[in-house]
XYZ file of C-alpha atoms in Angstrom:
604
model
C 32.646 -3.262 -11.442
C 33.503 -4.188 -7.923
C 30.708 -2.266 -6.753
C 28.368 -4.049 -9.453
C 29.003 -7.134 -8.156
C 28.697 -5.953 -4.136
C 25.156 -4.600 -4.988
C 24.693 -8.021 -6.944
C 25.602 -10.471 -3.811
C 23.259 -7.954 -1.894
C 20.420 -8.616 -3.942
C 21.404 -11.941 -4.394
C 21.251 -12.850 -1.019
C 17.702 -11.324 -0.428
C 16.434 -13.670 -3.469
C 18.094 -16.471 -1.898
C 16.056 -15.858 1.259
C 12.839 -15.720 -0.442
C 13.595 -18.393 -2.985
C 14.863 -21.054 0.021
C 11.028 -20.374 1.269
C 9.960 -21.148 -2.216
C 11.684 -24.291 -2.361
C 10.957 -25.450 0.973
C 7.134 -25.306 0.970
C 7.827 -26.763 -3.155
C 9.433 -29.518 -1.533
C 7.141 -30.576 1.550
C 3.688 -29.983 -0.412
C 4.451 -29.784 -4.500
C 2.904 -26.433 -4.242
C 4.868 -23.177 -5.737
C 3.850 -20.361 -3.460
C 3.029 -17.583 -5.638
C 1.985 -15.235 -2.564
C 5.919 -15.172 -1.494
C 6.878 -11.906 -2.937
C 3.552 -9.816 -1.478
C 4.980 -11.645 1.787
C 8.212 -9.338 1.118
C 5.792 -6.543 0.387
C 4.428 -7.273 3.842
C 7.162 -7.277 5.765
C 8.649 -4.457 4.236
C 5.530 -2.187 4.559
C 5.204 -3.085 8.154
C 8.439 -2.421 8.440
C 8.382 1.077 7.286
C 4.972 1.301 9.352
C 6.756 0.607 12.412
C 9.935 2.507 11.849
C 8.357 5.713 10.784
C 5.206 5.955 12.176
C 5.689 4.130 15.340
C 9.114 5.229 15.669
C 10.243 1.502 16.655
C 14.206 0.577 16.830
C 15.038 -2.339 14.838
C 14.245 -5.189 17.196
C 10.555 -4.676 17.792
C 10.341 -4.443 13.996
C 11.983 -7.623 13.061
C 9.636 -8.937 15.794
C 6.735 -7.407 14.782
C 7.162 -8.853 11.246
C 8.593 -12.350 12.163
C 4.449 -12.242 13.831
C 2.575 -10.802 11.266
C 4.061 -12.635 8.238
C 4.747 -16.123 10.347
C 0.390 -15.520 11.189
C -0.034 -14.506 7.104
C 2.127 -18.063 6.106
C -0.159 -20.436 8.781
C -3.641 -18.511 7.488
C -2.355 -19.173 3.921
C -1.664 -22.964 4.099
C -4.675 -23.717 7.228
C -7.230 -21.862 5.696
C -6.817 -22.112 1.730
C -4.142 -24.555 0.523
C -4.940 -27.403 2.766
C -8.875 -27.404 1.909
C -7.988 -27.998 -1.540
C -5.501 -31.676 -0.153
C -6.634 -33.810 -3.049
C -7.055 -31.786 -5.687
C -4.670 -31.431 -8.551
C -2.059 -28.948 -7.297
C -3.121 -26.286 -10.308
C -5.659 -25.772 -7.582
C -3.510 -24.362 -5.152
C -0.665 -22.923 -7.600
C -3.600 -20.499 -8.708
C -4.971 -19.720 -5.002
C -2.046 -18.387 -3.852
C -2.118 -16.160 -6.966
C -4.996 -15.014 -5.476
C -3.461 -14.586 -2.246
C -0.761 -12.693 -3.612
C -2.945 -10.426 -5.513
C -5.216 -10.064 -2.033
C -1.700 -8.650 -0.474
C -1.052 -6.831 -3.007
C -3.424 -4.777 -3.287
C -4.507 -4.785 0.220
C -1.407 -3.196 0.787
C -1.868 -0.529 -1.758
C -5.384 0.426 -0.353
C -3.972 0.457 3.617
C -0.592 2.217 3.014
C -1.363 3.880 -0.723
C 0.127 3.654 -3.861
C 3.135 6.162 -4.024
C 7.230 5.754 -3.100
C 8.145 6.412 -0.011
C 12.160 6.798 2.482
C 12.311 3.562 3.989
C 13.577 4.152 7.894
C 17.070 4.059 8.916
C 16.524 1.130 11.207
C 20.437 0.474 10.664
C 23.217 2.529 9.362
C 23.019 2.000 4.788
C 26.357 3.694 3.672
C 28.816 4.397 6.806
C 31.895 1.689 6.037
C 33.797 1.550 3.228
C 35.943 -1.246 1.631
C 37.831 -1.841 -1.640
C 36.402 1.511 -2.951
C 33.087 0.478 -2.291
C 30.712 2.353 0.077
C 28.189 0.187 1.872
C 26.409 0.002 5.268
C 26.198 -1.748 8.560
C 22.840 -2.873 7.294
C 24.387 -4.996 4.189
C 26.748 -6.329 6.794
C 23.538 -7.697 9.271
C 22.134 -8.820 6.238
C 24.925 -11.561 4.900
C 25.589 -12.482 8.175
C 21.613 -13.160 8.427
C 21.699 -14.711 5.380
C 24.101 -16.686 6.175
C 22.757 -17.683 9.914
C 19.935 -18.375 8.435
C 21.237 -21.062 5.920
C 23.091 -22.252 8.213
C 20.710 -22.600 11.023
C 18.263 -24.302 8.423
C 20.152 -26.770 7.288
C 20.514 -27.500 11.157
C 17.238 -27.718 11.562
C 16.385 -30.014 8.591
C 18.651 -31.947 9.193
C 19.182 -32.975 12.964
C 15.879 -31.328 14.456
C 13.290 -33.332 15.217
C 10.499 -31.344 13.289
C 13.061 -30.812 10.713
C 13.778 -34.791 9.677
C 9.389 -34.530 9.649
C 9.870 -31.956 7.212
C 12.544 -34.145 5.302
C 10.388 -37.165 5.280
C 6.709 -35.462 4.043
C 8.654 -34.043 1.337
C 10.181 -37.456 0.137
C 6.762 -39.527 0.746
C 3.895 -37.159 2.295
C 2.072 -41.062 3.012
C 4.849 -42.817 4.313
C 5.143 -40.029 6.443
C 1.664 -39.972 7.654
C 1.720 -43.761 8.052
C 4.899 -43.306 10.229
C 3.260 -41.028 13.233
C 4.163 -38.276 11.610
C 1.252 -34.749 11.738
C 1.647 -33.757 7.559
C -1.046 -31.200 8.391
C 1.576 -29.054 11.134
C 4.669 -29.821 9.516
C 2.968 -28.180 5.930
C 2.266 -25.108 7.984
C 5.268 -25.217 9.753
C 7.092 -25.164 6.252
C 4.790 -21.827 5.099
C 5.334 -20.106 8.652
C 9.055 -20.693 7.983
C 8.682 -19.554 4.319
C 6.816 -16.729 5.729
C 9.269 -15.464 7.501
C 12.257 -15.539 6.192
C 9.987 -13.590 2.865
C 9.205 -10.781 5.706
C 12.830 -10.617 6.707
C 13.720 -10.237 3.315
C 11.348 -7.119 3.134
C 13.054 -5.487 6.022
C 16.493 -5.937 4.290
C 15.088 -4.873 0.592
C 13.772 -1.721 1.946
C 17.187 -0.931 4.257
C 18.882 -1.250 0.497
C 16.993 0.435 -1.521
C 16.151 3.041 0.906
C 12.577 3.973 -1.066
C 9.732 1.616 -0.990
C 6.339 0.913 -2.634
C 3.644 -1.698 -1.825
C 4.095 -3.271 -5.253
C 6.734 -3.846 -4.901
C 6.754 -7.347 -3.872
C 5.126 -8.948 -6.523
C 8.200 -8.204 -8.385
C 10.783 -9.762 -6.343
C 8.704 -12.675 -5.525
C 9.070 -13.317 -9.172
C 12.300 -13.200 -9.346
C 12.851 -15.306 -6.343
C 10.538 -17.669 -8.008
C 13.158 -17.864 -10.839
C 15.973 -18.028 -8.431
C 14.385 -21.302 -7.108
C 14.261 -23.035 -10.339
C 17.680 -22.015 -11.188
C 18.803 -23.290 -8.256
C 16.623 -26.705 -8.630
C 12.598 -26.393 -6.980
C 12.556 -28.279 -3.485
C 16.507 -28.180 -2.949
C 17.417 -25.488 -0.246
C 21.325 -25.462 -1.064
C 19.975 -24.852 -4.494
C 18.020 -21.887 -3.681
C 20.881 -20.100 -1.820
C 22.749 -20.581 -5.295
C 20.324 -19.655 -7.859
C 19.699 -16.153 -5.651
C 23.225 -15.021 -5.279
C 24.013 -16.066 -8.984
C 20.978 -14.126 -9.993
C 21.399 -11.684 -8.332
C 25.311 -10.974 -9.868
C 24.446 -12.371 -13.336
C 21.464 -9.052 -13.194
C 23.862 -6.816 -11.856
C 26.200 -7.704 -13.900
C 23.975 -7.586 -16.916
C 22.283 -4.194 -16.445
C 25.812 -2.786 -15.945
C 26.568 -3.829 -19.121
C 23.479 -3.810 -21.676
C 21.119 -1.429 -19.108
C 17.979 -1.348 -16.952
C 15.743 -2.096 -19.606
C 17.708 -5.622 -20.172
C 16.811 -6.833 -16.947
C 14.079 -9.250 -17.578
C 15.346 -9.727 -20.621
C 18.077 -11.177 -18.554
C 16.580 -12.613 -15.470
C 14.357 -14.570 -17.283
C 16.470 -16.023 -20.096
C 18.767 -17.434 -17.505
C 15.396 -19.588 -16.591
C 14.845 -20.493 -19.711
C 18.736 -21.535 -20.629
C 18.372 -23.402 -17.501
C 15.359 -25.411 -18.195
C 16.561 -26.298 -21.907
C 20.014 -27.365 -20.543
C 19.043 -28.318 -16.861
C 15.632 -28.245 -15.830
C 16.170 -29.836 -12.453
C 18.085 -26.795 -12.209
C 21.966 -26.505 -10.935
C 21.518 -28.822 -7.845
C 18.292 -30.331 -7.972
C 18.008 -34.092 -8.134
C 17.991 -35.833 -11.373
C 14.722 -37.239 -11.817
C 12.202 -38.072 -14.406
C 9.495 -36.136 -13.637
C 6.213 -37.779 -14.805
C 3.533 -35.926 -12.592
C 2.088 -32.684 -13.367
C 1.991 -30.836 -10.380
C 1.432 -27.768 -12.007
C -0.333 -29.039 -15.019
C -3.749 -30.862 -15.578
C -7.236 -28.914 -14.891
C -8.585 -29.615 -11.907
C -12.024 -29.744 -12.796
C -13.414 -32.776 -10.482
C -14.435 -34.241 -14.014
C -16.202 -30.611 -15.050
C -17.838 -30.407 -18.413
C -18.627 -27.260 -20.410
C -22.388 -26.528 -20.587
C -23.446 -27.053 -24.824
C -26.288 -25.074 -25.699
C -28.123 -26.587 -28.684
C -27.118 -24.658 -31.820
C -30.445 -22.459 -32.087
C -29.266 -21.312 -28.530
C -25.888 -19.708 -29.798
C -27.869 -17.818 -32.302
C -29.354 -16.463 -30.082
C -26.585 -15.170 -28.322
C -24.502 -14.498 -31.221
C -27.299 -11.874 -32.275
C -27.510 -10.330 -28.779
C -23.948 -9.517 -28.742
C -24.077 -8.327 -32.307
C -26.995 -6.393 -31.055
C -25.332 -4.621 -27.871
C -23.136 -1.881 -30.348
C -26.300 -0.294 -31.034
C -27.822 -0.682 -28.086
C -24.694 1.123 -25.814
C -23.883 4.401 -25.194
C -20.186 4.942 -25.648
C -18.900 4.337 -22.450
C -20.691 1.080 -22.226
C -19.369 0.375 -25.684
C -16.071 1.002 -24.362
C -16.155 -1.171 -21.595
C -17.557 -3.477 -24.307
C -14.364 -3.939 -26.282
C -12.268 -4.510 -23.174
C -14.688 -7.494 -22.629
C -14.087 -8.840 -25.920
C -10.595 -8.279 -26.441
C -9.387 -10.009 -23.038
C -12.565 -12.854 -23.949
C -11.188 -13.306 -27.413
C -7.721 -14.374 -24.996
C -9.124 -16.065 -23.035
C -11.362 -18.386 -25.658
C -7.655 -19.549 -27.120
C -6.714 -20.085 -23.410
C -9.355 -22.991 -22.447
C -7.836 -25.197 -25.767
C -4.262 -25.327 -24.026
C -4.974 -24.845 -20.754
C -8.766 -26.096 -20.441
C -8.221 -29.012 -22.950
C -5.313 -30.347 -23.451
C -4.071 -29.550 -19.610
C -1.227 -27.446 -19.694
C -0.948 -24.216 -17.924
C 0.290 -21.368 -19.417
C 0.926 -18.254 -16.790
C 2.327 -16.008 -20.142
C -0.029 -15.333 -22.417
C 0.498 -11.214 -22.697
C 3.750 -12.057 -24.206
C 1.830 -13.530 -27.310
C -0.773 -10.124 -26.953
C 2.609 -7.724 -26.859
C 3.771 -9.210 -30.120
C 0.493 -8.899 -31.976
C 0.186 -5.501 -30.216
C 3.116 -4.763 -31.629
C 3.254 -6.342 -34.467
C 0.108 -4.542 -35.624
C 0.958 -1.203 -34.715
C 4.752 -0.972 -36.792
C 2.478 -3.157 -40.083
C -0.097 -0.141 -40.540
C 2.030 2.866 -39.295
C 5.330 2.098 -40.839
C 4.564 -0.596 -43.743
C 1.006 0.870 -44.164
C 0.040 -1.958 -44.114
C -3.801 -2.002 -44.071
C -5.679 -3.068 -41.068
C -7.131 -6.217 -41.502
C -4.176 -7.761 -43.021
C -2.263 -6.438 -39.938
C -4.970 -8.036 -37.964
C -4.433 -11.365 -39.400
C -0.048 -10.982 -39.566
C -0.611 -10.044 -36.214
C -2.013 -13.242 -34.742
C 0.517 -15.200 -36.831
C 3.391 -13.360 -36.060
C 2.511 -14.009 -31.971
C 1.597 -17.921 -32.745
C 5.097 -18.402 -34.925
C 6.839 -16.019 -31.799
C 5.721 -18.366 -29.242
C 6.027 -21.490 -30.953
C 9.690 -20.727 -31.783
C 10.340 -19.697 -27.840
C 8.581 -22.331 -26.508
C 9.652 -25.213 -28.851
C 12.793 -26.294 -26.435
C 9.895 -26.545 -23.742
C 7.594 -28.833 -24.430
C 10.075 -31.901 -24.130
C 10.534 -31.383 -20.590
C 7.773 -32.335 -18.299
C 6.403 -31.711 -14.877
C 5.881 -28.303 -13.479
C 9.125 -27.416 -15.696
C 6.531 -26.584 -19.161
C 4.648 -24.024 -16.610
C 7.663 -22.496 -15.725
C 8.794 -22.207 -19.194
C 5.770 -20.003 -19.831
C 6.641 -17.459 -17.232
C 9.745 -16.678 -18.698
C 8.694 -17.226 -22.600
C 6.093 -14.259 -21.828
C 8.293 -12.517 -20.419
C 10.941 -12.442 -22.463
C 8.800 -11.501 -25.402
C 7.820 -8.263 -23.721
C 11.529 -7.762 -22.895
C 12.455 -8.100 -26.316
C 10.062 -5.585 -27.328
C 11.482 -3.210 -24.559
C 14.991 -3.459 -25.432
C 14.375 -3.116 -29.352
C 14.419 0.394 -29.254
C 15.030 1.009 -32.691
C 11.506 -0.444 -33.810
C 9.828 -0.699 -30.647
C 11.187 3.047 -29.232
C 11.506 0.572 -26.243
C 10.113 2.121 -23.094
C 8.381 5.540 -24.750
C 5.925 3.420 -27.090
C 4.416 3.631 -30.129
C 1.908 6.512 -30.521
C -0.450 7.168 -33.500
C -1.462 4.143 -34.247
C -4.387 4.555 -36.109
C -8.274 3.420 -35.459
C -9.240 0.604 -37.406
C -10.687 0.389 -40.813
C -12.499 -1.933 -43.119
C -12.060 -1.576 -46.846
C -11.030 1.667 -46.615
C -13.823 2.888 -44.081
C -12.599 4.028 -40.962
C -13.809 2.870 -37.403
C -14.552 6.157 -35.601
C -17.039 5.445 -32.775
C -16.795 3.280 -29.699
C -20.359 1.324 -31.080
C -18.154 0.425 -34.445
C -14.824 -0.633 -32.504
C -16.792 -2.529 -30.302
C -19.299 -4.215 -33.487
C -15.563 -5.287 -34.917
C -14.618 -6.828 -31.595
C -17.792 -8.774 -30.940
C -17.606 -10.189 -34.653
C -14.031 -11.557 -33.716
C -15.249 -12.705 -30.805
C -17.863 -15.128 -32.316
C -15.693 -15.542 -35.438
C -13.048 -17.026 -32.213
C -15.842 -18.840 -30.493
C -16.984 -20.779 -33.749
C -12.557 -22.101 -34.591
C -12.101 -23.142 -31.025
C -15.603 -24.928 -30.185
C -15.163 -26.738 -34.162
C -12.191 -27.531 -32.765
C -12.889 -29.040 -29.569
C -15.750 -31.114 -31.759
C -13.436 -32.279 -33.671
C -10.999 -35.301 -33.649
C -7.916 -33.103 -32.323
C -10.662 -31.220 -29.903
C -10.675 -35.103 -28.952
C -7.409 -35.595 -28.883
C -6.688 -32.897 -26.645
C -8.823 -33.459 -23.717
C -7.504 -37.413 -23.875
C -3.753 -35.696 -23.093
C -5.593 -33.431 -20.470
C -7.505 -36.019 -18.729
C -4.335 -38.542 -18.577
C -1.170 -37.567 -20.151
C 0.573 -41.075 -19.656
C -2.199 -42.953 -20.594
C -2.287 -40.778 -24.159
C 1.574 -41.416 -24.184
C 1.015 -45.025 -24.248
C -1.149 -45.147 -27.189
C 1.342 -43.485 -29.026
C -0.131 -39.893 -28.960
C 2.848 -37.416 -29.200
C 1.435 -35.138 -25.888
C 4.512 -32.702 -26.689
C 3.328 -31.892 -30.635
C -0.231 -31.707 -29.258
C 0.142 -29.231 -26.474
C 2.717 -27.053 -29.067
C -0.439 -26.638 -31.636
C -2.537 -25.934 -28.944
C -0.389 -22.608 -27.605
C 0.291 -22.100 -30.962
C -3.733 -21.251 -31.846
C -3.960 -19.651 -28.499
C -0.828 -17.462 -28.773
C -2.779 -16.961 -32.678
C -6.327 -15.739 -30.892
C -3.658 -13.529 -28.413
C -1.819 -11.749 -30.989
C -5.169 -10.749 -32.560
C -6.467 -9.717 -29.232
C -3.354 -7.983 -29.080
C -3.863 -5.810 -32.614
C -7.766 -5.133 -31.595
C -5.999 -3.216 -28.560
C -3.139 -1.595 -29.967
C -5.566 -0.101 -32.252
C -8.307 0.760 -29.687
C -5.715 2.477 -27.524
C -4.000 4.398 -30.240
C -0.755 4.025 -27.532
C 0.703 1.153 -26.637
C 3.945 0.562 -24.569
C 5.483 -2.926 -22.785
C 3.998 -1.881 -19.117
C 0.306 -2.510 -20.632
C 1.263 -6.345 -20.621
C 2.829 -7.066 -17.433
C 2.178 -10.475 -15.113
C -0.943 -9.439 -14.210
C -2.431 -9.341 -17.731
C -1.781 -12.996 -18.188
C -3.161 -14.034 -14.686
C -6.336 -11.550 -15.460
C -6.542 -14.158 -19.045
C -5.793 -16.930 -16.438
C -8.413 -16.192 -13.882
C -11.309 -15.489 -16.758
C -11.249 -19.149 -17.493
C -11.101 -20.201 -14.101
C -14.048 -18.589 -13.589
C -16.185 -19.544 -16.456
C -14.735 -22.584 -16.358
C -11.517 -23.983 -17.878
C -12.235 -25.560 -21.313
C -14.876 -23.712 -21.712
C -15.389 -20.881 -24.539
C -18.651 -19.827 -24.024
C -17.119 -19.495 -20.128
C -14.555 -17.263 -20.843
C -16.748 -15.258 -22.347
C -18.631 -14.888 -19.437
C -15.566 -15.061 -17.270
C -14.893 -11.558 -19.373
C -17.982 -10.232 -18.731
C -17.602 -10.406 -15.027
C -14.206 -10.017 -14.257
C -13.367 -6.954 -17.095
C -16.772 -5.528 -17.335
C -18.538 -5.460 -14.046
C -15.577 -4.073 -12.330
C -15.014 -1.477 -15.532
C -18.143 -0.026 -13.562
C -15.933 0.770 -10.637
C -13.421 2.373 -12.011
C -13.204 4.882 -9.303
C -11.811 2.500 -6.977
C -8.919 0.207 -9.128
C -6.980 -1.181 -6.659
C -10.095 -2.906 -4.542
C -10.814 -4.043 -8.802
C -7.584 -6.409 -8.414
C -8.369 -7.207 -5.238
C -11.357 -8.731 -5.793
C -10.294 -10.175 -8.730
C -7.737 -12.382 -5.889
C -10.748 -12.878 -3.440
C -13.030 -14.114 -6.298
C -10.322 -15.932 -8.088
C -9.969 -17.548 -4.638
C -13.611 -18.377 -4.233
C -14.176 -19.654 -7.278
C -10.919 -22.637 -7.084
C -12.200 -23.683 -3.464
C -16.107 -24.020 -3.615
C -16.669 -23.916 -7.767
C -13.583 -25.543 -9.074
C -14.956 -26.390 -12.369
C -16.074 -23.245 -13.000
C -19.358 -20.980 -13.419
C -20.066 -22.070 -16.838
C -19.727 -25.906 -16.323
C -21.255 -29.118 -14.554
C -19.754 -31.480 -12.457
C -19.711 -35.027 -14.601
């Protein structure tokens, strides 16, 4: 055990330094960098690049990093974050998602995707104390740490740019009113954030001795959660919510196993936000913004095309099946499936307001759900179909229901872990699930008996969901609740005032989405034949995310477009994957900072 909770403080204290960068640059502009962890990713590749290629002692490398990644944090905020001052901050949460997934898989294209020995810049395993082995480099590290907490807190506290740092993250106005450059002292909080991400990587890789590119995106999440735990712009808070996560995982895997780990990471989040959602030593405050809520259209409507003009479509799409070969066909359901998603997405997220970063938990549980109804109930398909969606909405609803009294960022952040912890669930409920292995056989679907055989008749049965999808959620938004919503998205208080209960709004609207998900996640269980929990990872629900953004938040008829180009155009390139994600990032990127409201929508 003593050994379970060194490797815990170890880990705990390379959270802490990523999540006191996540806090920081939280605190001075409201904005929760999602590109930290592929800032670990880059330090840590460099680092490796340095040490074994170069052949560089350790000095030059923590140099050479402390450059690159200090360069990476000023080009982030300068060149994409500050353009988009003025904007709702949903704006800039989702940029640096497509940052992140720039790094990402920039990283995987310059350096490759497999695992590779991580240099012996310092000594990993040559002391020994209390019966536990460890290294001169886990030594540097806590006294880093440790320096490094120290030396901030100096900083913020009695340095001259540091009090500017203090005072732009109290009153960003005030400040500017005061003398004070907001612009510098923003990029001076992501170089520092920057930094101490890339020293992170160089510590990572010295403790887990084998590395991988993709790593990062990983334990930028985690860090992520670290912050909240610890309370979102407090530093001493971040220090503590990384070393307690990092001995409450530790501690947790030694007990229940690996496959408990998000299970595990991300119910402490949640038990946090329920109980505390300031987090341990945040400030108590009421928050009433939605700095990670609320689209950020610039008053962007959806395009309406008289009803004679989605017949028209409607019969083109029903038309394609026979017009496509099967690999077009194929590429054809992915559309549909991840558009089918994505149309439940713009009511909660487009609509009413509220960001959801997610939704694959709600597809895992339909996936699921479908797959044990018709291979061990027998269930047959279309009334798996159906359970399916239900099962996800009731899933979510119950998982989220603690949520939606908080406010603020805090409902977003409650997502991340909700969909999360539904795929962890799945993972560690071996006995139905077979956990990691899968579910094989899961049979093609069928309509009264007839099976679907063909990649034209799979694809027919997706479109006709599709439209049957499109048709709910656009009668919906023409309706009085389709009303009701987009008064809660446009101004939550103002809704609040008049009585409208913004909390049981929101819930219906995840509930339909997480509905449209689960069925989106039976049409793929069932397409695949195979499913297991990797298939609906973080990137799934930012892929859902990103389809709207693109076609254009609250609107259906956009996300079926935002489908089109984002899952079938790039389907065509499946020779190169990794440049795929990457320009999904790049376009994800372009679209927020010179088409915010979308492809498929005006400007009011």
């Amino acid at each position: 055990m003593i050994d379970t909770l060194f490797s815990g403080l170890i880990h705990g204290g390379a959270y802490a330094l990523v999540a006191v960068g996540v806090s920081l640059i939280f605190g001075v502009t409201n904005v929760v960098n999602f590109s930290q962890g592929s800032l670990v990713a880059v330090g840590m590749m460099l680092a490796w690049y340095c040490g074994s290629v170069l052949g560089w002692p350790l000095v030059p490398v923590v140099l050479a990093v402390v450059a690159a990644t200090a360069a990476l944090g000023w080009l982030i905020n300068a060149g994409i974050i500050a353009p988009l001052e003025g904007r709702k901050p949903i704006a800039a949460l989702l940029a640096t998602i497509g940052v992140g997934q720039i790094l990402d898989n920039g990283l995987q294209l310059i350096f490759g995707a497999r695992t590779r020995p991580f240099p012996k810049l310092l000594a990993t395993s040559n002391l020994q104390a209390f019966g536990v082995r460890f290294g001169t480099s886990d030594v540097v590290m806590v006294v880093f740490a440790v320096v490094a907490m120290l030396a901030l807190w100096a900083f913020l506290a009695y340095g001259k740019a540091g009090r500017a740092i203090r005072a732009t993250a109290q009153d960003p106005q005030a400040a500017l009113q005061m003398g004070i450059p907001v612009k510098r002292i923003r990029n001076l909080a992501f170089v520092i954030g920057a930094v101490l991400s890339g020293i992170a990587g160089i510590f990572i890789g010295l403790f887990n001795a084998n590395i991988n590119p993709m790593n990062g995106g990983t334990i930028g999440l985690t860090a992520f959660v670290a912050a909240a735990i610890g309370g979102l712009g407090s530093i001493p808070g971040a220090v503590v919510g990384g070393i307690a996560l990092g001995v409450i995982e530790a501690v947790g895997v030694f007990w229940f196993g690996d496959g408990a780990h998000d299970l595990i990471t991300f119910g402490a989040l949640l038990i946090i936000l329920i109980v505390r959602p300031q987090g341990l030593l945040g400030p108590k405050t009421d928050v009433k913004s939605e700095p990670m809520t609320g689209t950020f259209l610039a008053g962007g409507r959806p395009i309406r095309l008289p009803w004679w003009g989605d017949l028209i479509l409607a019969a083109a799409a029903l038309a394609t099946p026979f017009l496509f070969n099967d690999y077009l066909s194929g590429i054809g359901t992915q559309v549909a499936i991840y558009a089918i998603a994505a149309v439940g997405l713009t009511l909660i997220s487009g609509s009413a307001g509220q960001t959801i970063l997610g939704l694959a938990g709600p597809v895992a549980v339909g996936a699921y759900a479908s797959a044990l109804l018709t291979t061990k109930a027998h269930w047959p398909f279309l009334l798996a179909l159906l359970s399916a969606g239900v099962i996800a909405a009731v899933c979510a609803s119950v998982l989220t229901f603690p949520s939606w009294k908080l406010s603020g960022h805090y409902v977003a952040i409650a997502t991340i872990g909700v969909g999360a912890v539904m795929v962890a669930i799945v993972r560690v409920a071996e006995p139905l699930t077979n956990g990691s292995l899968g579910i094989t056989g899961i049979p093609f679907p069928s309509i009264f008996g007839a099976a679907l055989h063909t990649q034209q008749e799979i694809y027919l049965l997706d479109v006709i969901v599709l439209i049957l999808a499109l048709v709910v959620v656009m009668r919906i938004q023409k309706a009085h609740l389709g009303h009701v919503f987009e008064a809660i998205g446009s101004d939550q208080e103002a809704s609040e005032a008049l009585s409208i209960r913004t909390g049981a709004y929101k819930a219906l609207a995840y509930a339909v989405a997480a509905f449209l998900a689960g069925i989106a996640g039976s049409l793929l269980a069932h397409q695949y034949t195979y499913i297991d929990p990797t298939i609906f990872n973080s990137n799934m629900s930012l892929l859902i995310l990103t389809i709207i953004v693109l076609g254009g938040m609250n609107s259906p008829l956009g996300a079926v477009l935002g489908s089109v180009i984002l899952i079938g155009a790039p389907e065509l390139l499946r020779v190169v994957p990794e440049a795929r994600i990457l320009a999904y990032g790049a376009l994800l990127v372009v679209i927020i900072m010179f088409r915010p409201q979308g492809l498929f929508a005006r400007k009011g």
